[in-house]
Amino acid sequence: MQSLDPRVNRLPIPESWGELRAKTPLDQLETYEVFHQAKPDKAFEHAGIVHAPNDDMAFLFGKEQYSRRGNTCSGIWTVATHKVMVTPYTEGDTSLYDLFEGEQQHAAQTEAYEIFHLKKRGKQHVHAGTVQASSYDDALAVAQATLNDGKMVYNAWVIKSSDFFKSNAEDVDMWNTLYEKKYREAIDYRAQDKINQFKEEQNLQNHG
Amino acid sequence: MDNLALKELLYKMADDQLILGHRNSEWTGMGPILEEDIAFSSMAQDKVGQSQQLYILLNQLGEAEPDTVAFMRNAEQFHNCQLVELPNGEYDFSLIRHFLFDHAEWLRFEALSNSSYEPLAQLARKYKGEIKYHLIHANTWIKQLGNANEETLARLKQSLHELAPYALGIFEPSPYETQLISEGIFIGEEALKARWIESVNAILAQTALGAFNWSASNAILGGRQGKHSKHLQPLLDEMSEVFKMDPTADW
Amino acid sequence: MYGGGNTFEAQQMGGVENEDPIKLAEFEARIARGEKIEPNDWMPALYRKQLIRMIEQHAHSEIIGALPEGTWITRAPGFKRKLALMAKVQDEVGHAQLLYSAAETLGKPREKMIDDLLSGKSKYSNIFNYPTFTWADSCFISWLVDAGAIVNQLANSKGSYGPYCRALERICAEESFHLKYGHHCVIHMATGTPRQRKMMQEALNRWWGPMMHFFGPPDKASVHTEILVKWKVKMATNDECRQQFLDMYVPKIWELGLNIPDPNLKKNPETGEWEYTEPDWEEFKRVINGDGPCNAERLAVRRVAEERGAWVRKALLKPEAAYTTPLA
């Protein structure tokens, strides 16, 4: 195969192909949910997923897929999708916490859980806070008591803090040069002057 | 100050970053997994961007414009080590090169962040975070694949053996070593190499590959003086194909 | 980047006869209120199937769309263009990733989607089956194919499926850079040296036909059209998108002194509609069905990329890994 693309001409493309075999399950690995923090005083927000084999690589992939564009980033969290406990969704003007009837356990042994709220359908889940609890249900009960500001919450994600991979505060310099990468920004491509100059020259040629 | 020594240092760094960034960008759209395709492309962009900034420093020292310097020279005028100009091979080859080069790059920039030549020191400090990600990326991959299975181990081993002599070529001494060291501009290639061996072996030792015996490998030199493999000139011809159609045109 | 051209509807599929009428009414009421449908919500089978098909084709178009422009990554003239093109093509790969993720929330794993791309079962935007002969072709794509894609994507981003809308919002934001970058390139070519100008004009001559194909043939009302419009799956007709594109970009092409190779192209002052020569729809069908200048190459490159990466993915996979449908 002769291509116009020199990169393609360097690829080992065979003369003929064997039969196409369907991909095995998990050929694309499992999924991780990625959360992005634009600035230190902003809450972490769900950005999307990456396919990755483990936490370390989910971070490597999530960082470039979800924080390479835009001017600032101060942190990335990732967690395996199956470690997220999702509550039912509510409707209209019924908040999740109006329906939830769990009791706080006040157990002696607790650990930290991160709570994410969906405050408007169609938007992203946003970090509401961290609670100490003895189980997912307990975490939701504590959230109901401490993170419920009376505004609408249509859905919550409850995730153990220890299940997250969180970027380190001292590594925030990884995003230091983001704002310099102007070549990725529309604002760096102004050329109206060139158009105006061209039109002027055309006019001179036509009428001069 | 005699700028010859400084210029030699800047040229070889800039040329290394440009050529490796160019090579790595060939993977864009063809990576082994979508997410890695994106990550690898970012690092290629970072390298090309860093080379541009280094050419700007050279420009301030009286050399030609970055575009002219990058797109108009021939292979024998390039000072990159031969490691960076080799074709990409399979992903193991590109990853091992990325790992070996980026450790040297990280340590070089770290040393230069204390350089007596302040513009270079500033630049080295600025890119510290960017290169930190490159290093974490390389280490994570090597540890992952270096402990995975027989096939990956065989592939990594083969690529490491092929690339080792070229990697040692990164540290080909400059004619100005003593001057650079005595003026506090740079710690010198010998000192850098010692740090590098320690640094890469610390990671390799955490894999089934084990620490590498670098003293048994003979460095492939010449790149710093413009002696290159057969691969560099075709790379440059391709890179400058459009630019050279009319070097005075504004593209 | 994506056109409207080849999202064929699930013709063989039944409509809504077998759906629970109460749930269906709730679902339709939600859409009528302007609320988004989320992955966990009840949805009719036809809705799910049509969205998977549409988002998947969009994702394929991104990953294949990275190839014709990727051709010029190693040859972009000068630092500014080199960095921009690397970032632009990277974005297209990133968009594929985002869109596959959105389609996955509907229950089709990424493995299956890639299989269907490689086997030719699933289509991608026809325009990427044409070759980029010179640097000017890549400039044309960056500006005008992306412009067309944005027209299409902005319409779809007002649709009803939450994950797709969120992916499209991010994609459109990123593509504002592509559009400006592409325009910048074309401006420099068109107002540059005689040789640059000639290159640009020739590229425009080559790409105008495929560009007119890009939005797809005039819509024929099919059995499901009405319901897909009601469900905010189909947001604009192919002709509406084409008209919008012509209205926004023909004047910008003309102001650069470039000639569009269609003597009949003009805006009818009475209707406000653009009139043009119908592009060759037979060619469009032929290319979609596999017989275009680059179909074989595009799929071969994707297949080689998948096969070369197989050992890497296999090595990464943990035995205890389990697939979970992504959440949002």
PDB file of N, CA, C and O in Angstrom, chain C residues 62-121:
ATOM      1  N   GLU C  62     -14.103  10.687  14.412  1.00  0.00           N
ATOM      2  CA  GLU C  62     -13.007  11.422  15.061  1.00  0.00           C
ATOM      3  C   GLU C  62     -11.690  10.661  14.925  1.00  0.00           C
ATOM      4  O   GLU C  62     -10.663  11.229  14.589  1.00  0.00           O
ATOM      5  N   ILE C  63     -11.743   9.371  15.210  1.00  0.00           N
ATOM      6  CA  ILE C  63     -10.492   8.615  15.217  1.00  0.00           C
ATOM      7  C   ILE C  63      -9.974   8.427  13.784  1.00  0.00           C
ATOM      8  O   ILE C  63      -8.772   8.498  13.522  1.00  0.00           O
ATOM      9  N   ILE C  64     -10.885   8.237  12.827  1.00  0.00           N
ATOM     10  CA  ILE C  64     -10.453   8.153  11.432  1.00  0.00           C
ATOM     11  C   ILE C  64     -10.082   9.552  10.929  1.00  0.00           C
ATOM     12  O   ILE C  64      -9.117   9.724  10.183  1.00  0.00           O
ATOM     13  N   GLY C  65     -10.803  10.561  11.389  1.00  0.00           N
ATOM     14  CA  GLY C  65     -10.524  11.940  10.987  1.00  0.00           C
ATOM     15  C   GLY C  65      -9.139  12.405  11.412  1.00  0.00           C
ATOM     16  O   GLY C  65      -8.592  13.356  10.843  1.00  0.00           O
ATOM     17  N   ALA C  66      -8.559  11.719  12.405  1.00  0.00           N
ATOM     18  CA  ALA C  66      -7.196  12.083  12.821  1.00  0.00           C
ATOM     19  C   ALA C  66      -6.175  11.713  11.745  1.00  0.00           C
ATOM     20  O   ALA C  66      -5.056  12.228  11.749  1.00  0.00           O
ATOM     21  N   LEU C  67      -6.548  10.836  10.811  1.00  0.00           N
ATOM     22  CA  LEU C  67      -5.553  10.346   9.854  1.00  0.00           C
ATOM     23  C   LEU C  67      -5.237  11.298   8.694  1.00  0.00           C
ATOM     24  O   LEU C  67      -4.065  11.578   8.457  1.00  0.00           O
ATOM     25  N   PRO C  68      -6.247  11.802   7.959  1.00  0.00           N
ATOM     26  CA  PRO C  68      -5.872  12.674   6.837  1.00  0.00           C
ATOM     27  C   PRO C  68      -5.099  13.923   7.260  1.00  0.00           C
ATOM     28  O   PRO C  68      -4.199  14.364   6.546  1.00  0.00           O
ATOM     29  N   GLU C  69      -5.396  14.468   8.417  1.00  0.00           N
ATOM     30  CA  GLU C  69      -4.614  15.615   8.872  1.00  0.00           C
ATOM     31  C   GLU C  69      -3.300  15.187   9.504  1.00  0.00           C
ATOM     32  O   GLU C  69      -2.291  15.869   9.404  1.00  0.00           O
ATOM     33  N   GLY C  70      -3.346  14.024  10.174  1.00  0.00           N
ATOM     34  CA  GLY C  70      -2.126  13.485  10.783  1.00  0.00           C
ATOM     35  C   GLY C  70      -1.024  13.326   9.746  1.00  0.00           C
ATOM     36  O   GLY C  70       0.162  13.428  10.058  1.00  0.00           O
ATOM     37  N   THR C  71      -1.441  13.114   8.499  1.00  0.00           N
ATOM     38  CA  THR C  71      -0.499  13.024   7.380  1.00  0.00           C
ATOM     39  C   THR C  71       0.493  14.179   7.396  1.00  0.00           C
ATOM     40  O   THR C  71       1.641  14.018   7.001  1.00  0.00           O
ATOM     41  N   TRP C  72       0.045  15.350   7.851  1.00  0.00           N
ATOM     42  CA  TRP C  72       0.882  16.549   7.741  1.00  0.00           C
ATOM     43  C   TRP C  72       1.572  16.935   9.039  1.00  0.00           C
ATOM     44  O   TRP C  72       2.288  17.932   9.079  1.00  0.00           O
ATOM     45  N   ILE C  73       1.395  16.141  10.100  1.00  0.00           N
ATOM     46  CA  ILE C  73       2.043  16.463  11.382  1.00  0.00           C
ATOM     47  C   ILE C  73       3.552  16.572  11.215  1.00  0.00           C
ATOM     48  O   ILE C  73       4.188  17.504  11.704  1.00  0.00           O
ATOM     49  N   THR C  74       4.133  15.598  10.524  1.00  0.00           N
ATOM     50  CA  THR C  74       5.607  15.591  10.424  1.00  0.00           C
ATOM     51  C   THR C  74       6.112  16.596   9.396  1.00  0.00           C
ATOM     52  O   THR C  74       7.317  16.718   9.209  1.00  0.00           O
ATOM     53  N   ARG C  75       5.198  17.272   8.696  1.00  0.00           N
ATOM     54  CA  ARG C  75       5.655  18.199   7.648  1.00  0.00           C
ATOM     55  C   ARG C  75       5.154  19.636   7.822  1.00  0.00           C
ATOM     56  O   ARG C  75       5.342  20.468   6.944  1.00  0.00           O
ATOM     57  N   ALA C  76       4.484  19.913   8.921  1.00  0.00           N
ATOM     58  CA  ALA C  76       3.926  21.253   9.134  1.00  0.00           C
ATOM     59  C   ALA C  76       5.052  22.289   9.104  1.00  0.00           C
ATOM     60  O   ALA C  76       6.105  22.082   9.699  1.00  0.00           O
ATOM     61  N   PRO C  77       4.832  23.397   8.391  1.00  0.00           N
ATOM     62  CA  PRO C  77       5.913  24.369   8.190  1.00  0.00           C
ATOM     63  C   PRO C  77       6.063  25.361   9.354  1.00  0.00           C
ATOM     64  O   PRO C  77       5.253  26.259   9.513  1.00  0.00           O
ATOM     65  N   GLY C  78       7.083  25.186  10.138  1.00  0.00           N
ATOM     66  CA  GLY C  78       7.383  26.133  11.212  1.00  0.00           C
ATOM     67  C   GLY C  78       6.801  25.692  12.547  1.00  0.00           C
ATOM     68  O   GLY C  78       5.878  24.880  12.612  1.00  0.00           O
ATOM     69  N   PHE C  79       7.364  26.245  13.628  1.00  0.00           N
ATOM     70  CA  PHE C  79       6.980  25.827  14.976  1.00  0.00           C
ATOM     71  C   PHE C  79       5.502  26.035  15.260  1.00  0.00           C
ATOM     72  O   PHE C  79       4.838  25.188  15.843  1.00  0.00           O
ATOM     73  N   LYS C  80       5.006  27.207  14.869  1.00  0.00           N
ATOM     74  CA  LYS C  80       3.623  27.527  15.237  1.00  0.00           C
ATOM     75  C   LYS C  80       2.663  26.508  14.634  1.00  0.00           C
ATOM     76  O   LYS C  80       1.765  26.007  15.302  1.00  0.00           O
ATOM     77  N   ARG C  81       2.877  26.197  13.356  1.00  0.00           N
ATOM     78  CA  ARG C  81       1.994  25.239  12.685  1.00  0.00           C
ATOM     79  C   ARG C  81       2.206  23.823  13.197  1.00  0.00           C
ATOM     80  O   ARG C  81       1.270  23.043  13.322  1.00  0.00           O
ATOM     81  N   LYS C  82       3.447  23.504  13.477  1.00  0.00           N
ATOM     82  CA  LYS C  82       3.771  22.145  13.928  1.00  0.00           C
ATOM     83  C   LYS C  82       3.082  21.856  15.270  1.00  0.00           C
ATOM     84  O   LYS C  82       2.414  20.840  15.427  1.00  0.00           O
ATOM     85  N   LEU C  83       3.225  22.780  16.203  1.00  0.00           N
ATOM     86  CA  LEU C  83       2.607  22.585  17.519  1.00  0.00           C
ATOM     87  C   LEU C  83       1.079  22.556  17.408  1.00  0.00           C
ATOM     88  O   LEU C  83       0.413  21.740  18.036  1.00  0.00           O
ATOM     89  N   ALA C  84       0.554  23.467  16.597  1.00  0.00           N
ATOM     90  CA  ALA C  84      -0.902  23.549  16.486  1.00  0.00           C
ATOM     91  C   ALA C  84      -1.478  22.281  15.874  1.00  0.00           C
ATOM     92  O   ALA C  84      -2.480  21.747  16.354  1.00  0.00           O
ATOM     93  N   LEU C  85      -0.845  21.791  14.838  1.00  0.00           N
ATOM     94  CA  LEU C  85      -1.392  20.610  14.174  1.00  0.00           C
ATOM     95  C   LEU C  85      -1.284  19.379  15.077  1.00  0.00           C
ATOM     96  O   LEU C  85      -2.199  18.556  15.135  1.00  0.00           O
ATOM     97  N   MET C  86      -0.165  19.271  15.811  1.00  0.00           N
ATOM     98  CA  MET C  86      -0.050  18.165  16.760  1.00  0.00           C
ATOM     99  C   MET C  86      -1.207  18.215  17.762  1.00  0.00           C
ATOM    100  O   MET C  86      -1.850  17.200  18.049  1.00  0.00           O
ATOM    101  N   ALA C  87      -1.468  19.409  18.279  1.00  0.00           N
ATOM    102  CA  ALA C  87      -2.513  19.564  19.296  1.00  0.00           C
ATOM    103  C   ALA C  87      -3.894  19.330  18.692  1.00  0.00           C
ATOM    104  O   ALA C  87      -4.787  18.774  19.340  1.00  0.00           O
ATOM    105  N   LYS C  88      -4.051  19.737  17.455  1.00  0.00           N
ATOM    106  CA  LYS C  88      -5.354  19.617  16.802  1.00  0.00           C
ATOM    107  C   LYS C  88      -5.691  18.151  16.557  1.00  0.00           C
ATOM    108  O   LYS C  88      -6.790  17.694  16.869  1.00  0.00           O
ATOM    109  N   VAL C  89      -4.742  17.423  16.020  1.00  0.00           N
ATOM    110  CA  VAL C  89      -4.994  16.005  15.748  1.00  0.00           C
ATOM    111  C   VAL C  89      -5.169  15.251  17.070  1.00  0.00           C
ATOM    112  O   VAL C  89      -6.023  14.370  17.201  1.00  0.00           O
ATOM    113  N   GLN C  90      -4.382  15.626  18.061  1.00  0.00           N
ATOM    114  CA  GLN C  90      -4.545  15.035  19.400  1.00  0.00           C
ATOM    115  C   GLN C  90      -5.974  15.250  19.904  1.00  0.00           C
ATOM    116  O   GLN C  90      -6.590  14.342  20.467  1.00  0.00           O
ATOM    117  N   ASP C  91      -6.492  16.449  19.706  1.00  0.00           N
ATOM    118  CA  ASP C  91      -7.872  16.726  20.129  1.00  0.00           C
ATOM    119  C   ASP C  91      -8.854  15.762  19.466  1.00  0.00           C
ATOM    120  O   ASP C  91      -9.815  15.325  20.097  1.00  0.00           O
ATOM    121  N   GLU C  92      -8.633  15.466  18.193  1.00  0.00           N
ATOM    122  CA  GLU C  92      -9.563  14.569  17.491  1.00  0.00           C
ATOM    123  C   GLU C  92      -9.546  13.187  18.148  1.00  0.00           C
ATOM    124  O   GLU C  92     -10.585  12.561  18.323  1.00  0.00           O
ATOM    125  N   VAL C  93      -8.365  12.728  18.523  1.00  0.00           N
ATOM    126  CA  VAL C  93      -8.273  11.446  19.235  1.00  0.00           C
ATOM    127  C   VAL C  93      -8.999  11.560  20.578  1.00  0.00           C
ATOM    128  O   VAL C  93      -9.741  10.662  20.980  1.00  0.00           O
ATOM    129  N   GLY C  94      -8.794  12.688  21.231  1.00  0.00           N
ATOM    130  CA  GLY C  94      -9.472  12.929  22.508  1.00  0.00           C
ATOM    131  C   GLY C  94     -10.987  12.937  22.336  1.00  0.00           C
ATOM    132  O   GLY C  94     -11.719  12.418  23.184  1.00  0.00           O
ATOM    133  N   HIS C  95     -11.463  13.509  21.239  1.00  0.00           N
ATOM    134  CA  HIS C  95     -12.909  13.542  20.991  1.00  0.00           C
ATOM    135  C   HIS C  95     -13.453  12.130  20.774  1.00  0.00           C
ATOM    136  O   HIS C  95     -14.539  11.797  21.253  1.00  0.00           O
ATOM    137  N   ALA C  96     -12.683  11.321  20.062  1.00  0.00           N
ATOM    138  CA  ALA C  96     -13.105   9.929  19.890  1.00  0.00           C
ATOM    139  C   ALA C  96     -13.267   9.283  21.266  1.00  0.00           C
ATOM    140  O   ALA C  96     -14.269   8.626  21.548  1.00  0.00           O
ATOM    141  N   GLN C  97     -12.290   9.505  22.130  1.00  0.00           N
ATOM    142  CA  GLN C  97     -12.338   8.918  23.471  1.00  0.00           C
ATOM    143  C   GLN C  97     -13.597   9.377  24.227  1.00  0.00           C
ATOM    144  O   GLN C  97     -14.295   8.575  24.840  1.00  0.00           O
ATOM    145  N   LEU C  98     -13.879  10.672  24.150  1.00  0.00           N
ATOM    146  CA  LEU C  98     -15.058  11.213  24.856  1.00  0.00           C
ATOM    147  C   LEU C  98     -16.354  10.614  24.310  1.00  0.00           C
ATOM    148  O   LEU C  98     -17.277  10.296  25.062  1.00  0.00           O
ATOM    149  N   LEU C  99     -16.408  10.480  22.992  1.00  0.00           N
ATOM    150  CA  LEU C  99     -17.647  10.004  22.377  1.00  0.00           C
ATOM    151  C   LEU C  99     -17.844   8.513  22.590  1.00  0.00           C
ATOM    152  O   LEU C  99     -18.960   8.063  22.855  1.00  0.00           O
ATOM    153  N   TYR C 100     -16.778   7.738  22.484  1.00  0.00           N
ATOM    154  CA  TYR C 100     -16.904   6.313  22.819  1.00  0.00           C
ATOM    155  C   TYR C 100     -17.411   6.183  24.258  1.00  0.00           C
ATOM    156  O   TYR C 100     -18.250   5.344  24.561  1.00  0.00           O
ATOM    157  N   SER C 101     -16.892   7.019  25.144  1.00  0.00           N
ATOM    158  CA  SER C 101     -17.326   6.954  26.546  1.00  0.00           C
ATOM    159  C   SER C 101     -18.822   7.240  26.658  1.00  0.00           C
ATOM    160  O   SER C 101     -19.538   6.564  27.402  1.00  0.00           O
ATOM    161  N   ALA C 102     -19.296   8.251  25.927  1.00  0.00           N
ATOM    162  CA  ALA C 102     -20.724   8.591  25.982  1.00  0.00           C
ATOM    163  C   ALA C 102     -21.560   7.435  25.449  1.00  0.00           C
ATOM    164  O   ALA C 102     -22.601   7.088  26.022  1.00  0.00           O
ATOM    165  N   ALA C 103     -21.096   6.809  24.370  1.00  0.00           N
ATOM    166  CA  ALA C 103     -21.843   5.677  23.810  1.00  0.00           C
ATOM    167  C   ALA C 103     -21.830   4.497  24.773  1.00  0.00           C
ATOM    168  O   ALA C 103     -22.809   3.756  24.899  1.00  0.00           O
ATOM    169  N   GLU C 104     -20.706   4.330  25.483  1.00  0.00           N
ATOM    170  CA  GLU C 104     -20.610   3.224  26.446  1.00  0.00           C
ATOM    171  C   GLU C 104     -21.663   3.315  27.544  1.00  0.00           C
ATOM    172  O   GLU C 104     -22.123   2.296  28.051  1.00  0.00           O
ATOM    173  N   THR C 105     -22.026   4.538  27.935  1.00  0.00           N
ATOM    174  CA  THR C 105     -23.020   4.678  29.011  1.00  0.00           C
ATOM    175  C   THR C 105     -24.365   4.092  28.584  1.00  0.00           C
ATOM    176  O   THR C 105     -25.228   3.847  29.414  1.00  0.00           O
ATOM    177  N   LEU C 106     -24.534   3.867  27.269  1.00  0.00           N
ATOM    178  CA  LEU C 106     -25.779   3.276  26.770  1.00  0.00           C
ATOM    179  C   LEU C 106     -25.682   1.762  26.680  1.00  0.00           C
ATOM    180  O   LEU C 106     -26.619   1.094  26.245  1.00  0.00           O
ATOM    181  N   GLY C 107     -24.518   1.232  27.046  1.00  0.00           N
ATOM    182  CA  GLY C 107     -24.417  -0.220  27.172  1.00  0.00           C
ATOM    183  C   GLY C 107     -23.613  -0.944  26.107  1.00  0.00           C
ATOM    184  O   GLY C 107     -23.552  -2.162  26.114  1.00  0.00           O
ATOM    185  N   LYS C 108     -22.986  -0.234  25.181  1.00  0.00           N
ATOM    186  CA  LYS C 108     -22.150  -0.929  24.194  1.00  0.00           C
ATOM    187  C   LYS C 108     -20.684  -0.731  24.551  1.00  0.00           C
ATOM    188  O   LYS C 108     -20.196   0.395  24.542  1.00  0.00           O
ATOM    189  N   PRO C 109     -19.961  -1.805  24.868  1.00  0.00           N
ATOM    190  CA  PRO C 109     -18.557  -1.635  25.271  1.00  0.00           C
ATOM    191  C   PRO C 109     -17.678  -1.135  24.121  1.00  0.00           C
ATOM    192  O   PRO C 109     -18.004  -1.336  22.950  1.00  0.00           O
ATOM    193  N   ARG C 110     -16.577  -0.493  24.479  1.00  0.00           N
ATOM    194  CA  ARG C 110     -15.690   0.088  23.465  1.00  0.00           C
ATOM    195  C   ARG C 110     -15.117  -0.988  22.546  1.00  0.00           C
ATOM    196  O   ARG C 110     -14.927  -0.747  21.355  1.00  0.00           O
ATOM    197  N   GLU C 111     -14.853  -2.189  23.094  1.00  0.00           N
ATOM    198  CA  GLU C 111     -14.315  -3.279  22.265  1.00  0.00           C
ATOM    199  C   GLU C 111     -15.221  -3.535  21.062  1.00  0.00           C
ATOM    200  O   GLU C 111     -14.750  -3.684  19.940  1.00  0.00           O
ATOM    201  N   LYS C 112     -16.511  -3.584  21.358  1.00  0.00           N
ATOM    202  CA  LYS C 112     -17.487  -3.911  20.318  1.00  0.00           C
ATOM    203  C   LYS C 112     -17.547  -2.809  19.265  1.00  0.00           C
ATOM    204  O   LYS C 112     -17.671  -3.070  18.073  1.00  0.00           O
ATOM    205  N   MET C 113     -17.434  -1.577  19.711  1.00  0.00           N
ATOM    206  CA  MET C 113     -17.498  -0.468  18.759  1.00  0.00           C
ATOM    207  C   MET C 113     -16.285  -0.485  17.833  1.00  0.00           C
ATOM    208  O   MET C 113     -16.403  -0.266  16.628  1.00  0.00           O
ATOM    209  N   ILE C 114     -15.108  -0.760  18.405  1.00  0.00           N
ATOM    210  CA  ILE C 114     -13.899  -0.795  17.572  1.00  0.00           C
ATOM    211  C   ILE C 114     -13.976  -1.965  16.586  1.00  0.00           C
ATOM    212  O   ILE C 114     -13.620  -1.824  15.412  1.00  0.00           O
ATOM    213  N   ASP C 115     -14.481  -3.103  17.065  1.00  0.00           N
ATOM    214  CA  ASP C 115     -14.693  -4.237  16.151  1.00  0.00           C
ATOM    215  C   ASP C 115     -15.562  -3.832  14.967  1.00  0.00           C
ATOM    216  O   ASP C 115     -15.257  -4.160  13.826  1.00  0.00           O
ATOM    217  N   ASP C 116     -16.643  -3.154  15.266  1.00  0.00           N
ATOM    218  CA  ASP C 116     -17.582  -2.795  14.201  1.00  0.00           C
ATOM    219  C   ASP C 116     -16.994  -1.770  13.239  1.00  0.00           C
ATOM    220  O   ASP C 116     -17.342  -1.750  12.060  1.00  0.00           O
ATOM    221  N   LEU C 117     -16.089  -0.943  13.738  1.00  0.00           N
ATOM    222  CA  LEU C 117     -15.390  -0.016  12.835  1.00  0.00           C
ATOM    223  C   LEU C 117     -14.470  -0.802  11.905  1.00  0.00           C
ATOM    224  O   LEU C 117     -14.503  -0.637  10.681  1.00  0.00           O
ATOM    225  N   LEU C 118     -13.656  -1.680  12.496  1.00  0.00           N
ATOM    226  CA  LEU C 118     -12.643  -2.394  11.713  1.00  0.00           C
ATOM    227  C   LEU C 118     -13.265  -3.343  10.695  1.00  0.00           C
ATOM    228  O   LEU C 118     -12.721  -3.562   9.618  1.00  0.00           O
ATOM    229  N   SER C 119     -14.412  -3.917  11.058  1.00  0.00           N
ATOM    230  CA  SER C 119     -15.040  -4.868  10.131  1.00  0.00           C
ATOM    231  C   SER C 119     -15.844  -4.155   9.049  1.00  0.00           C
ATOM    232  O   SER C 119     -16.340  -4.786   8.131  1.00  0.00           O
ATOM    233  N   GLY C 120     -15.966  -2.851   9.156  1.00  0.00           N
ATOM    234  CA  GLY C 120     -16.714  -2.103   8.149  1.00  0.00           C
ATOM    235  C   GLY C 120     -18.211  -2.083   8.433  1.00  0.00           C
ATOM    236  O   GLY C 120     -18.982  -1.496   7.677  1.00  0.00           O
ATOM    237  N   LYS C 121     -18.623  -2.722   9.528  1.00  0.00           N
ATOM    238  CA  LYS C 121     -20.049  -2.776   9.846  1.00  0.00           C
ATOM    239  C   LYS C 121     -20.584  -1.396  10.214  1.00  0.00           C
ATOM    240  O   LYS C 121     -21.711  -1.039   9.917  1.00  0.00           O
TER     241      LYS C 121
END
